[in-house]
mmCIF file of C-alpha atoms in Angstrom:
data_model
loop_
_atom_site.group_PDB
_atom_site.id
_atom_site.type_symbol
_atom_site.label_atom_id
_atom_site.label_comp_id
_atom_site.label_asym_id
_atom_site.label_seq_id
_atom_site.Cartn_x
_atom_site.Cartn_y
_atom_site.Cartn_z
ATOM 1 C CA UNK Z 2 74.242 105.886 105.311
ATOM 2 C CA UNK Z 3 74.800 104.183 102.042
ATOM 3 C CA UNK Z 4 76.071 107.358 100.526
ATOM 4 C CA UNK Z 5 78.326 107.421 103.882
ATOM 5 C CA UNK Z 6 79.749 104.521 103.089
ATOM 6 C CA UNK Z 7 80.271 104.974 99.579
ATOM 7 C CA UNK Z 8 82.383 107.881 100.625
ATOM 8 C CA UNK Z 9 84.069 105.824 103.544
ATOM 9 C CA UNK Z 10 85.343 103.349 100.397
ATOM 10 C CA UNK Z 11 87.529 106.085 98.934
ATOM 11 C CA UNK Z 12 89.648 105.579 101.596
ATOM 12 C CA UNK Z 13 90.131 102.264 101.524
ATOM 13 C CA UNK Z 14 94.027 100.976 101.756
ATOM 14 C CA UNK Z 15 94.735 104.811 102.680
ATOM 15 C CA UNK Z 16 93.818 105.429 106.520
ATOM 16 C CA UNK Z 17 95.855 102.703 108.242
ATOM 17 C CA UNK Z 18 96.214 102.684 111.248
ATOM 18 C CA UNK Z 19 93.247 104.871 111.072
ATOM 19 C CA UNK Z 20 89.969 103.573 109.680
ATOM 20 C CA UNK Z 21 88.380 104.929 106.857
ATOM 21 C CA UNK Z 22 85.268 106.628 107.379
ATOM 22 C CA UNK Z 23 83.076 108.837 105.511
ATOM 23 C CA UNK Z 24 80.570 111.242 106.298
ATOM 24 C CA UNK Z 25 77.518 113.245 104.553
ATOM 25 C CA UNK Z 26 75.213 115.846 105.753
ATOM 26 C CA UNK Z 27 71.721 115.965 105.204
ATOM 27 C CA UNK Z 28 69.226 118.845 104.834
ATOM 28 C CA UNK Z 29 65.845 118.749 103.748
ATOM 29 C CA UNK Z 30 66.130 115.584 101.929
ATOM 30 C CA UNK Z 31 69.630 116.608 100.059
ATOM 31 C CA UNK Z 32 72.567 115.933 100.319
ATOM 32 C CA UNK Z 33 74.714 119.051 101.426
ATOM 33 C CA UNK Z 34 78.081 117.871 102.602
ATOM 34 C CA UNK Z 35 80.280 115.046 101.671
ATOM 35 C CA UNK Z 36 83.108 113.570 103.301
ATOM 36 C CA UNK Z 37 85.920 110.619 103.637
ATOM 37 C CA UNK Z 38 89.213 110.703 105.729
ATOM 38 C CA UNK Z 39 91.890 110.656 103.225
ATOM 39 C CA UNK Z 40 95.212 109.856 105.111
ATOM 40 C CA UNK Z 41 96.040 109.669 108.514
ATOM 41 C CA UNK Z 42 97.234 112.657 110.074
ATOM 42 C CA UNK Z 43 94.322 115.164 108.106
ATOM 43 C CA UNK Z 44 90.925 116.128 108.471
ATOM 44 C CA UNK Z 45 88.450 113.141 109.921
ATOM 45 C CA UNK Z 46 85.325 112.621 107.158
ATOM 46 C CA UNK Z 47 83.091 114.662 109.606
ATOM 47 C CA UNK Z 48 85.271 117.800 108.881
ATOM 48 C CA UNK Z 49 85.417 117.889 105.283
ATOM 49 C CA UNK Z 50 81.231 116.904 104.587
ATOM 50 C CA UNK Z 51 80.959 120.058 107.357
ATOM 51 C CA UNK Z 52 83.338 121.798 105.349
ATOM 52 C CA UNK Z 53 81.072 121.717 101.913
ATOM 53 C CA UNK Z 54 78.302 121.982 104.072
ATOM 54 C CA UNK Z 55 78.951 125.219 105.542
ATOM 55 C CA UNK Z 56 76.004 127.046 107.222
ATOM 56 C CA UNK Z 57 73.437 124.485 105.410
ATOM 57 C CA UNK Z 58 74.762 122.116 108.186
ATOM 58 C CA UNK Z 59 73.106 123.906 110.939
ATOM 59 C CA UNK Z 60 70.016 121.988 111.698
ATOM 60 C CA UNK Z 61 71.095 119.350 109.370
ATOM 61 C CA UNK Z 62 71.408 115.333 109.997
ATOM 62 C CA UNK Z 63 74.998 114.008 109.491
ATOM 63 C CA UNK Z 64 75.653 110.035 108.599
ATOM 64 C CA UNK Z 65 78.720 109.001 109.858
ATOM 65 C CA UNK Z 66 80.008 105.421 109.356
ATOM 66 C CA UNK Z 67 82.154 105.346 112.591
ATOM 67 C CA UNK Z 68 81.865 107.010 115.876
ATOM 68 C CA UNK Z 69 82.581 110.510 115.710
ATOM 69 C CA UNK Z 70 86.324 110.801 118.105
ATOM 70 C CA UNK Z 71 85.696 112.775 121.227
ATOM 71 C CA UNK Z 72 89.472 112.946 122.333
ATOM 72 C CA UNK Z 73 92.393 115.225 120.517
ATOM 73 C CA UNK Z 74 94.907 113.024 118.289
ATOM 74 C CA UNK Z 75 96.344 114.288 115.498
ATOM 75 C CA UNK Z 76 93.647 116.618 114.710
ATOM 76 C CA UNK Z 77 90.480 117.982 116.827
ATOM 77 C CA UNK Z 78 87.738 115.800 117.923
ATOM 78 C CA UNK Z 79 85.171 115.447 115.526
ATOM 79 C CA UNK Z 80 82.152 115.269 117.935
ATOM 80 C CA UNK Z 81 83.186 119.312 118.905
ATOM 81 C CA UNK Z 82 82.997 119.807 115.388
ATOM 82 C CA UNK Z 83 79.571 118.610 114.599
ATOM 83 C CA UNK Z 84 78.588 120.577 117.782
ATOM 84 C CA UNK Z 85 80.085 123.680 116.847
ATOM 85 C CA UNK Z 86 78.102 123.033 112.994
ATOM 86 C CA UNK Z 87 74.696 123.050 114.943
ATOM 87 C CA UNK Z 88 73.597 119.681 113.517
ATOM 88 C CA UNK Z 89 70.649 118.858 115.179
ATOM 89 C CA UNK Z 90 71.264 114.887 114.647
ATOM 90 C CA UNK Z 91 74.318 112.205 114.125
ATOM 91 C CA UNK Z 92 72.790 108.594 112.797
ATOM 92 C CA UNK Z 93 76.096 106.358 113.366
ATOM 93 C CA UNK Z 94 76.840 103.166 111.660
ATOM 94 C CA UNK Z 95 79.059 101.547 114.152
ATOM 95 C CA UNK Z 96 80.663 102.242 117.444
ATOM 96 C CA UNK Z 97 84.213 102.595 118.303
ATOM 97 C CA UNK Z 98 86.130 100.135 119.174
ATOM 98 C CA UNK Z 99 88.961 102.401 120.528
ATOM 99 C CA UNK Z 100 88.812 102.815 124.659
ATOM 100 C CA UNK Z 101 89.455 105.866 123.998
ATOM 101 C CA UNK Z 102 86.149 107.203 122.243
ATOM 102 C CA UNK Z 103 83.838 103.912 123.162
ATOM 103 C CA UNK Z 104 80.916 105.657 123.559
ATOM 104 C CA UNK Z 105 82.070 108.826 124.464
ATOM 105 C CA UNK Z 106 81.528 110.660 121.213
ATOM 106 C CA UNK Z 107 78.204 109.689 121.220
ATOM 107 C CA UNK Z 108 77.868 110.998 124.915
ATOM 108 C CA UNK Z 109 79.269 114.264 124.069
ATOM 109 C CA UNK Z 110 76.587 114.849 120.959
ATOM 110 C CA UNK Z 111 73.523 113.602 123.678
ATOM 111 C CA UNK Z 112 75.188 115.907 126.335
ATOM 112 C CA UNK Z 113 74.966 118.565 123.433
ATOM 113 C CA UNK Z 114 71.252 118.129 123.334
ATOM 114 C CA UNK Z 115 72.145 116.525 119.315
ATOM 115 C CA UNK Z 116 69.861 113.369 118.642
ATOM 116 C CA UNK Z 117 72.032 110.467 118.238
ATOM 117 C CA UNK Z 118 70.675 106.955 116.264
ATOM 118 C CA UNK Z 119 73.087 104.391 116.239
ATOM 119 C CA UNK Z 120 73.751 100.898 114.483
ATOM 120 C CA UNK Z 121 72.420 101.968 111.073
ATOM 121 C CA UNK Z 122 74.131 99.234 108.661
ATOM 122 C CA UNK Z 123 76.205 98.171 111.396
ATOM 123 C CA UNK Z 124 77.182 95.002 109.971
ATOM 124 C CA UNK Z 125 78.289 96.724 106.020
ATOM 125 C CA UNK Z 126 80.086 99.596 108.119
ATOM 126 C CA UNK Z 127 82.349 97.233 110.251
ATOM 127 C CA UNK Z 128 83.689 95.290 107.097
ATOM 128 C CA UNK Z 129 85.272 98.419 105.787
ATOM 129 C CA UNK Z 130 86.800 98.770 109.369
ATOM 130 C CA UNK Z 131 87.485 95.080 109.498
ATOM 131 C CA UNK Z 132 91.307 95.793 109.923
ATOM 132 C CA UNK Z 133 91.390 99.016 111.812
ATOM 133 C CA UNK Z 134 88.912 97.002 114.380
ATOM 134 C CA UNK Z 135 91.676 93.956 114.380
ATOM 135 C CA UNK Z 136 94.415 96.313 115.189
ATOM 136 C CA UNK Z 137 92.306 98.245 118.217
ATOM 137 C CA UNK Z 138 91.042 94.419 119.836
ATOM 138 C CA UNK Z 139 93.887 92.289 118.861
ATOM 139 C CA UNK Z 140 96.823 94.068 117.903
ATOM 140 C CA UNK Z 141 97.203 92.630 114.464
ATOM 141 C CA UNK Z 142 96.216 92.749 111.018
ATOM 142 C CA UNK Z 143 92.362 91.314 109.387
ATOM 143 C CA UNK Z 144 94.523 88.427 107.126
ATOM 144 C CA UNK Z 145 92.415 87.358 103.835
ATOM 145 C CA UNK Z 146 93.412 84.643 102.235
ATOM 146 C CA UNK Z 147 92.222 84.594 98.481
ATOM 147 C CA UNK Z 148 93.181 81.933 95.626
ATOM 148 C CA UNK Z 149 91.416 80.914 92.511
ATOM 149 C CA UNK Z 150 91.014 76.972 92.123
ATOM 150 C CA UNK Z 151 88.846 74.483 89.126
ATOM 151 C CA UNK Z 152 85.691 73.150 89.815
ATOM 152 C CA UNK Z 153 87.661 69.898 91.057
ATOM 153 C CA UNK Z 154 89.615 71.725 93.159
ATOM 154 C CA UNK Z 155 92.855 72.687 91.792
ATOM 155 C CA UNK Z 156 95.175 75.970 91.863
ATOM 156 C CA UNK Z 157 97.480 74.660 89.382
ATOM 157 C CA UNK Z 158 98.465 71.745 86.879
ATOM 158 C CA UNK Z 159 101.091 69.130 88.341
ATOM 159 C CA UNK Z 160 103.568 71.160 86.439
ATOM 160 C CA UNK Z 161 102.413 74.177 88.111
ATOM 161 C CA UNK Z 162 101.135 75.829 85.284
ATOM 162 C CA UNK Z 163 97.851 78.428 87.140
ATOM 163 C CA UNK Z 164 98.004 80.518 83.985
ATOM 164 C CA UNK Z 165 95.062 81.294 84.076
ATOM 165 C CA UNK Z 166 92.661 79.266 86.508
ATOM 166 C CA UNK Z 167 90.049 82.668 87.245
ATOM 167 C CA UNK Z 168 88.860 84.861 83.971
ATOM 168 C CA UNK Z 169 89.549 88.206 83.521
ATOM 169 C CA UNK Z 170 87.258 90.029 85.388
ATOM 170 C CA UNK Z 171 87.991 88.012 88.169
ATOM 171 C CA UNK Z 172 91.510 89.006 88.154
ATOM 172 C CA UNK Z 173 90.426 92.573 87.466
ATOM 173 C CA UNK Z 174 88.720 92.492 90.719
ATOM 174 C CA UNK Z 175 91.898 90.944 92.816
ATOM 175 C CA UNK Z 176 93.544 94.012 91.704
ATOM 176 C CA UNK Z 177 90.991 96.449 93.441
ATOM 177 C CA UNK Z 178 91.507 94.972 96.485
ATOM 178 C CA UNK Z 179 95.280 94.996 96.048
ATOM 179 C CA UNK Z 180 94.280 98.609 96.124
ATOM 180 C CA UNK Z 181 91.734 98.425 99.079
ATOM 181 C CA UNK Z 182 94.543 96.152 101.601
ATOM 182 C CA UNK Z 183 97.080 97.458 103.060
ATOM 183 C CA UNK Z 184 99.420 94.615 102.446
ATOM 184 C CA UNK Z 185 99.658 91.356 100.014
ATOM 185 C CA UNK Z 186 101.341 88.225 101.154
ATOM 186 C CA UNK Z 187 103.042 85.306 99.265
ATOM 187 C CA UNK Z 188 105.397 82.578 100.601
ATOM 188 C CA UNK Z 189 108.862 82.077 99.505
ATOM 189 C CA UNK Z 190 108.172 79.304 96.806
ATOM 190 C CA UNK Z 191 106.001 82.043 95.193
ATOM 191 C CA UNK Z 192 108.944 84.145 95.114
ATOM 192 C CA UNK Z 193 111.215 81.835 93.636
ATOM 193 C CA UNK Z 194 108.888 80.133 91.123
ATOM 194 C CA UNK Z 195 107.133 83.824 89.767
ATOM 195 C CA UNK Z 196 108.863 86.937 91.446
ATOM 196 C CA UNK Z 197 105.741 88.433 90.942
ATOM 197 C CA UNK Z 198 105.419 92.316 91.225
ATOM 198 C CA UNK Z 199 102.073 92.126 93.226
ATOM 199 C CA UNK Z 200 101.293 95.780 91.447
ATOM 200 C CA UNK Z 201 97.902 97.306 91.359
ATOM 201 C CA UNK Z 202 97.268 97.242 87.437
ATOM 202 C CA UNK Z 203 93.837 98.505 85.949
ATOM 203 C CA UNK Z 204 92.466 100.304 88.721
ATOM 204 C CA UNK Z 205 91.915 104.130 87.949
ATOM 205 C CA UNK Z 206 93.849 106.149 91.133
ATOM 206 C CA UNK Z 207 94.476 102.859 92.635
ATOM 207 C CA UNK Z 208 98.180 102.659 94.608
ATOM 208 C CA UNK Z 209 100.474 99.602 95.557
ATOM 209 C CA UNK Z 210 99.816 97.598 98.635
ATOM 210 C CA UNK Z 211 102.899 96.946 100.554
ATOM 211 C CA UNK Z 212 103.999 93.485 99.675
ATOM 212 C CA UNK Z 213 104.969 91.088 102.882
ATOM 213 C CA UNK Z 214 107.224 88.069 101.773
ATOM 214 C CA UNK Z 215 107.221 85.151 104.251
ATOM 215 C CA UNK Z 216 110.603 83.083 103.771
ATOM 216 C CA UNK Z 217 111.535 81.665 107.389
ATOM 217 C CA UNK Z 218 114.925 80.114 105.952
ATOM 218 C CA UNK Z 219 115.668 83.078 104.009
ATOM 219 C CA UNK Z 220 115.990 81.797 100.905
ATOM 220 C CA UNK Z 221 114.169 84.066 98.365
ATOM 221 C CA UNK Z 222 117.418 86.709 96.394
ATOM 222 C CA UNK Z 223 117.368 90.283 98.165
ATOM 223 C CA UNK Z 224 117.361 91.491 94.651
ATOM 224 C CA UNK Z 225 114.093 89.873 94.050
ATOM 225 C CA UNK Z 226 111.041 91.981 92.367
ATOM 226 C CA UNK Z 227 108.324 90.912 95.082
ATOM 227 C CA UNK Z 228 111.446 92.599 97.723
ATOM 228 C CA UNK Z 229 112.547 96.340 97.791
ATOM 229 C CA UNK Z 230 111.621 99.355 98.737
ATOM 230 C CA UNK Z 231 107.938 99.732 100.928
ATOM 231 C CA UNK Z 232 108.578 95.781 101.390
ATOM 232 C CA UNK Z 233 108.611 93.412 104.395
ATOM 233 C CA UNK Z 234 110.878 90.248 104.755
ATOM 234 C CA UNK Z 235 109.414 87.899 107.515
ATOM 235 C CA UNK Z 236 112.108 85.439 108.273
ATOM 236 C CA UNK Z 237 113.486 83.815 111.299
ATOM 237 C CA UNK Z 238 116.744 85.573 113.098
ATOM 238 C CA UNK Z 239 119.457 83.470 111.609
ATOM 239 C CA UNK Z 240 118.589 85.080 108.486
ATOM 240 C CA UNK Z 241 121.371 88.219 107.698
ATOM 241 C CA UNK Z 242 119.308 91.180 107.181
ATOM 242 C CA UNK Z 243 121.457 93.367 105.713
ATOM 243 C CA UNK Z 244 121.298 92.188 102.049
ATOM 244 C CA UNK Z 245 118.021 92.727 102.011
ATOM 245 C CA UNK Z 246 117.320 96.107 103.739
ATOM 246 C CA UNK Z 247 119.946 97.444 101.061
ATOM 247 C CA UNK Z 248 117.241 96.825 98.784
ATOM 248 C CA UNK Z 249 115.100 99.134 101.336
ATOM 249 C CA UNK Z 250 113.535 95.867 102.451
ATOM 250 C CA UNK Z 251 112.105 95.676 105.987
ATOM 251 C CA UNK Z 252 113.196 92.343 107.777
ATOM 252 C CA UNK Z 253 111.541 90.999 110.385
ATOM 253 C CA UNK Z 254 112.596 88.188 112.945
ATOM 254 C CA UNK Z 255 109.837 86.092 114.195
ATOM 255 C CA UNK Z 256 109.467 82.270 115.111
ATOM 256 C CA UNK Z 257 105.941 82.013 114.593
ATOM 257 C CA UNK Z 258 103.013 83.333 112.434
ATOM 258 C CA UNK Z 259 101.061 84.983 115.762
ATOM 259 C CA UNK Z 260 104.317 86.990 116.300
ATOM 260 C CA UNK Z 261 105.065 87.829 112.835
ATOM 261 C CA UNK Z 262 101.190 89.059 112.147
ATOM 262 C CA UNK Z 263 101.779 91.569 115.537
ATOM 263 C CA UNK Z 264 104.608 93.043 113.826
ATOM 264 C CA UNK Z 265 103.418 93.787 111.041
ATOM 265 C CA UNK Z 266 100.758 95.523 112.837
ATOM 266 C CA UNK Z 267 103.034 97.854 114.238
ATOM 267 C CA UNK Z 268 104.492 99.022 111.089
ATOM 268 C CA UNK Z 269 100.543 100.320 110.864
ATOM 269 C CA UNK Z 270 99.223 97.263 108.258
ATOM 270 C CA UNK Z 271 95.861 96.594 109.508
ATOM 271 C CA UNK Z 272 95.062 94.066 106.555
ATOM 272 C CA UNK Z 273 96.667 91.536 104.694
ATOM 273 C CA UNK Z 274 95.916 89.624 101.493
ATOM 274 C CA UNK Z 275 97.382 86.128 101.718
ATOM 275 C CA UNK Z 276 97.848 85.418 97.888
ATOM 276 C CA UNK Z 277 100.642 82.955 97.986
ATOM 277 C CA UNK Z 278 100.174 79.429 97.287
ATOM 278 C CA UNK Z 279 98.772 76.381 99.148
ATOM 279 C CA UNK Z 280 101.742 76.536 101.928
ATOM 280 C CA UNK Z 281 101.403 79.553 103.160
ATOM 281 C CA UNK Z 282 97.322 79.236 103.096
ATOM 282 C CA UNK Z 283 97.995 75.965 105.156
ATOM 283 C CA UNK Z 284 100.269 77.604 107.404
ATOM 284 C CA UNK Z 285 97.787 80.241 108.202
ATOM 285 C CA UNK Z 286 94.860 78.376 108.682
ATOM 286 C CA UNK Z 287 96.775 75.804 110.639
ATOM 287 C CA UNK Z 288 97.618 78.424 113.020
ATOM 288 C CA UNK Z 289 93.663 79.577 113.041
ATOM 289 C CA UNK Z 290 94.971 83.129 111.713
ATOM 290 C CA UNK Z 291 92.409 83.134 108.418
ATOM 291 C CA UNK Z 292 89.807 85.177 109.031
ATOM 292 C CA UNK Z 293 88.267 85.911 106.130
ATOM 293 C CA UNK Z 294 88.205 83.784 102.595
ATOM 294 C CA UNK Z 295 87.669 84.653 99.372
ATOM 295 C CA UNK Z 296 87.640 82.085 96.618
ATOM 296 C CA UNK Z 297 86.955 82.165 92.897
ATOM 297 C CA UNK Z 298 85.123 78.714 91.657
ATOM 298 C CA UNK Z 299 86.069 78.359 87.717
ATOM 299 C CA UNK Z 300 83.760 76.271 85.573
ATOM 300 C CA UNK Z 301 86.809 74.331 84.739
ATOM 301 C CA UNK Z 302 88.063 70.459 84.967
ATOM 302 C CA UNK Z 303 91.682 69.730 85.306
ATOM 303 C CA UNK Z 304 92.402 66.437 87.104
ATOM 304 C CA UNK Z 305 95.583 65.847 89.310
ATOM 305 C CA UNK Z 306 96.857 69.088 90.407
ATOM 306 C CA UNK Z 307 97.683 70.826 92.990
ATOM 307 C CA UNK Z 308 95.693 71.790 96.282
ATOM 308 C CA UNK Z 309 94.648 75.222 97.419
ATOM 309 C CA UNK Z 310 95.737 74.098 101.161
ATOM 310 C CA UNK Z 311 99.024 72.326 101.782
ATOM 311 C CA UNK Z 312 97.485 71.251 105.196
ATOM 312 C CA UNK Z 313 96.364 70.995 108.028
ATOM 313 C CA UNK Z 314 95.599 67.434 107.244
ATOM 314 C CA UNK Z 315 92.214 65.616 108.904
ATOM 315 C CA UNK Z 316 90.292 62.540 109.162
ATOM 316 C CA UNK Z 317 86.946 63.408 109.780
ATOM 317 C CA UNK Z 318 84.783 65.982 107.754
ATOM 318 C CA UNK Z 319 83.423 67.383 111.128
ATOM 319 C CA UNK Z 320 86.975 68.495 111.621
ATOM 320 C CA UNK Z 321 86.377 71.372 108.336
ATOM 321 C CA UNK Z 322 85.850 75.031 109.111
ATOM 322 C CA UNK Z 323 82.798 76.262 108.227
ATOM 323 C CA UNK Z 324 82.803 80.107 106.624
ATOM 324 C CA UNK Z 325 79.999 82.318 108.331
ATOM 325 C CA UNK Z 326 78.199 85.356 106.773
ATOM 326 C CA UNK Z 327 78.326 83.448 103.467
ATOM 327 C CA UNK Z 328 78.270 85.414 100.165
ATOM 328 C CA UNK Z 329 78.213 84.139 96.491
ATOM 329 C CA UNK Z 330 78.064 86.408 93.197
ATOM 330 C CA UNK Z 331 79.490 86.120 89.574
ATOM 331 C CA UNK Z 332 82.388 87.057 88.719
ATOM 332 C CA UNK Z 333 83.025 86.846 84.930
ATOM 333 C CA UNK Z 334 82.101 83.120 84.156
ATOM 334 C CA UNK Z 335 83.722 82.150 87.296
ATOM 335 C CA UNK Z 336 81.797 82.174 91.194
ATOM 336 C CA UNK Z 337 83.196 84.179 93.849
ATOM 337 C CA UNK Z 338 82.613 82.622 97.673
ATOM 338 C CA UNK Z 339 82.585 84.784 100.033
ATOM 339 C CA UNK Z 340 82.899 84.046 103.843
ATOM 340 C CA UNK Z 341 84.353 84.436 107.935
ATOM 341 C CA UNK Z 342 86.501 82.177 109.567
ATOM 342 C CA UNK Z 343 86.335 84.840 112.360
ATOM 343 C CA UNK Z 344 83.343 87.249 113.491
ATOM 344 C CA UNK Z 345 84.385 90.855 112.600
ATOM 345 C CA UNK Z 346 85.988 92.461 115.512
ATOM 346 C CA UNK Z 347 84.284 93.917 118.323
ATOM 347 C CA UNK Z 348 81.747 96.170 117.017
ATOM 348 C CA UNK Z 349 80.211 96.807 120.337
ATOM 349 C CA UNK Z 350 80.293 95.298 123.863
ATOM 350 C CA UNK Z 351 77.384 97.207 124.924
ATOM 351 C CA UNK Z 352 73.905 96.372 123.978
ATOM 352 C CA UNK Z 353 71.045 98.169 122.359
ATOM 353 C CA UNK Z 354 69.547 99.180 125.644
ATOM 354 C CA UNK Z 355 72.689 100.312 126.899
ATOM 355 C CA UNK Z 356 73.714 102.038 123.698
ATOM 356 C CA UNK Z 357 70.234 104.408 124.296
ATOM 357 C CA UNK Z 358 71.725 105.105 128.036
ATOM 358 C CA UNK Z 359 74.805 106.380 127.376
#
């Protein structure tokens, strides 16, 4: 399943609204078949690992990091497909979330006398589907919000100087998952301070994410770098739209965060990287839409600066939100914390028990 889920990450940033999902068959101890869904709209990871496969895939076990579909979409249903191979068993990582497969591809491999194991690395198998999960149970984008701060607790001198608070691997690494989101976010002071490009630099086949400005007064040039085409403008509706989608800019009108996120969800961006600045960060989390964090720790001492958050504001520290499913590693010479605001999405409403009946 590890394998499976190596070749699920190749996929990463590439599937939305599909998730990505990868795929290997097994025979005899080796590894015969490998697979990842590319793009949506082509082959699922299940017909590609058959694919290299070929007849060694009769009799064979296949690991599969997502519930094999049982319905047509825009291709085949990939639980026919693993029939028609002759594997003799699926092992499963998650189920899927969808109401339209929910058990039922894993129905149709039992009903095809095929042994089916499920909820093998469950919990590694529905981060990588993190945002195609939030788009299927709440119809809007898993939002990550990521900064770098001191070891007192700054993002920037008073001046605003943050050039550079994380080392250079660190930064290295926010660039991969530039490449593994579907979209990066910054605020409109961002804009007007940098213009940053918000590129994907250093990372071998790695593409653009799409980058979201939010600017509800509309104040950030059309003409700006962060803008143009592939981007989205989130701004309220007495902003004029039409400077800005001459740029190829997509505008969208919306009041409030909730409503803004759902949008975006419809233009298929199932995840979002919130890099920009202590405003936006406090606007998201004041609005409980954070749900997961990433922060780099530098073994650094500034002094007065400025705050990662610009709110909300407290009085008690029983009021803080406490990150679940804490990690910690090194990054560089800096630490990089890990953590949920929000459980992953639904992974399965049925139990063990009932996942062995169905």
């Amino acid at each position: 399943m590890r394998a499976a889920l190596g070749q699920a990450a190749r996929g990463l940033g590439r599937t939305s609204p599909n998730p990505s999902v990868g795929c290997v068959v097994v025979r005899e101890g080796e590894i015969v078949g490998r697979g990842f869904h590319p793009k949506a709209g082509e082959p699922h990871a299940e017909v590609f690992a058959l694919r290299e496969a070929a007849e060694r895939a009769r009799g064979a076990t296949a690991y599969v990091t997502l519930e094999p579909c049982s319905h047509f979409g825009r291709t085949p249903p990939c639980a026919d497909a693993l029939i028609a191979a002759g594997v003799r068993r699926v092992v499963v990582a998650a189920l899927d979330p969808n109401p339209r497969v929910a058990g039922r591809g894993v129905r149709k491999l039992r009903e095809a006398d095929i042994e089916v194991s499920v909820g093998v690395l469950q919990d590694e198998a529905a981060r990588q589907q993190a945002g195609f999960r939030s788009l299927i149970t709440r119809a809007r984008p898993w939002t990550v919000l990521k900064y770098a701060m001191t070891l007192d607790g700054t993002i920037a001198t008073r001046s605003g100087d943050s050039r550079w608070v994380s080392s250079e691997e660190a930064r290295t690494l926010v660039h991969r998952w530039r490449d593994e989101l579907d979209a990066v976010a910054v605020g409109a002071q961002t804009v007007l301070t940098d213009d940053p490009q918000l590129t994907t630099r250093g990372v071998p086949g790695g593409r653009d994410a799409r980058r979201v400005v939010f600017d509800r007064r509309g104040r950030v040039p059309a003409a700006a770098r962060t803008l143009g085409p592939g981007s989205v403008l989130v701004t309220s509706a007495q902003t004029d739209p039409r400077p800005f989608e001459a740029y190829g800019t997509t505008v969208i009108a919306h009041e409030d965060l909730p409503g803004a996120l759902r949008a975006l969800g419809e233009l298929d961006i199932a995840s979002v990287l919130l890099e920009g600045g202590p405003v936006l960060a406090g606007a998201f989390l004041e609005a409980d839409l954070v749900d997961e964090v990433r922060v780099f720790v530098a073994p650094k001492l500034l002094g007065a600066g400025q705050s990662p958050l610009g709110g909300p504001l407290h009085d008690f520290m029983a009021q803080a939100r406490e990150l679940q499913g804490v990690r910690t590693e090194t990054v560089g010479h800096d630490v990089l914390i890990r953590g949920f605001l929000h459980p992953l999405p639904t992974v399965s409403t049925l139990t063990p028990e009932e996942i062995q009946t169905i």
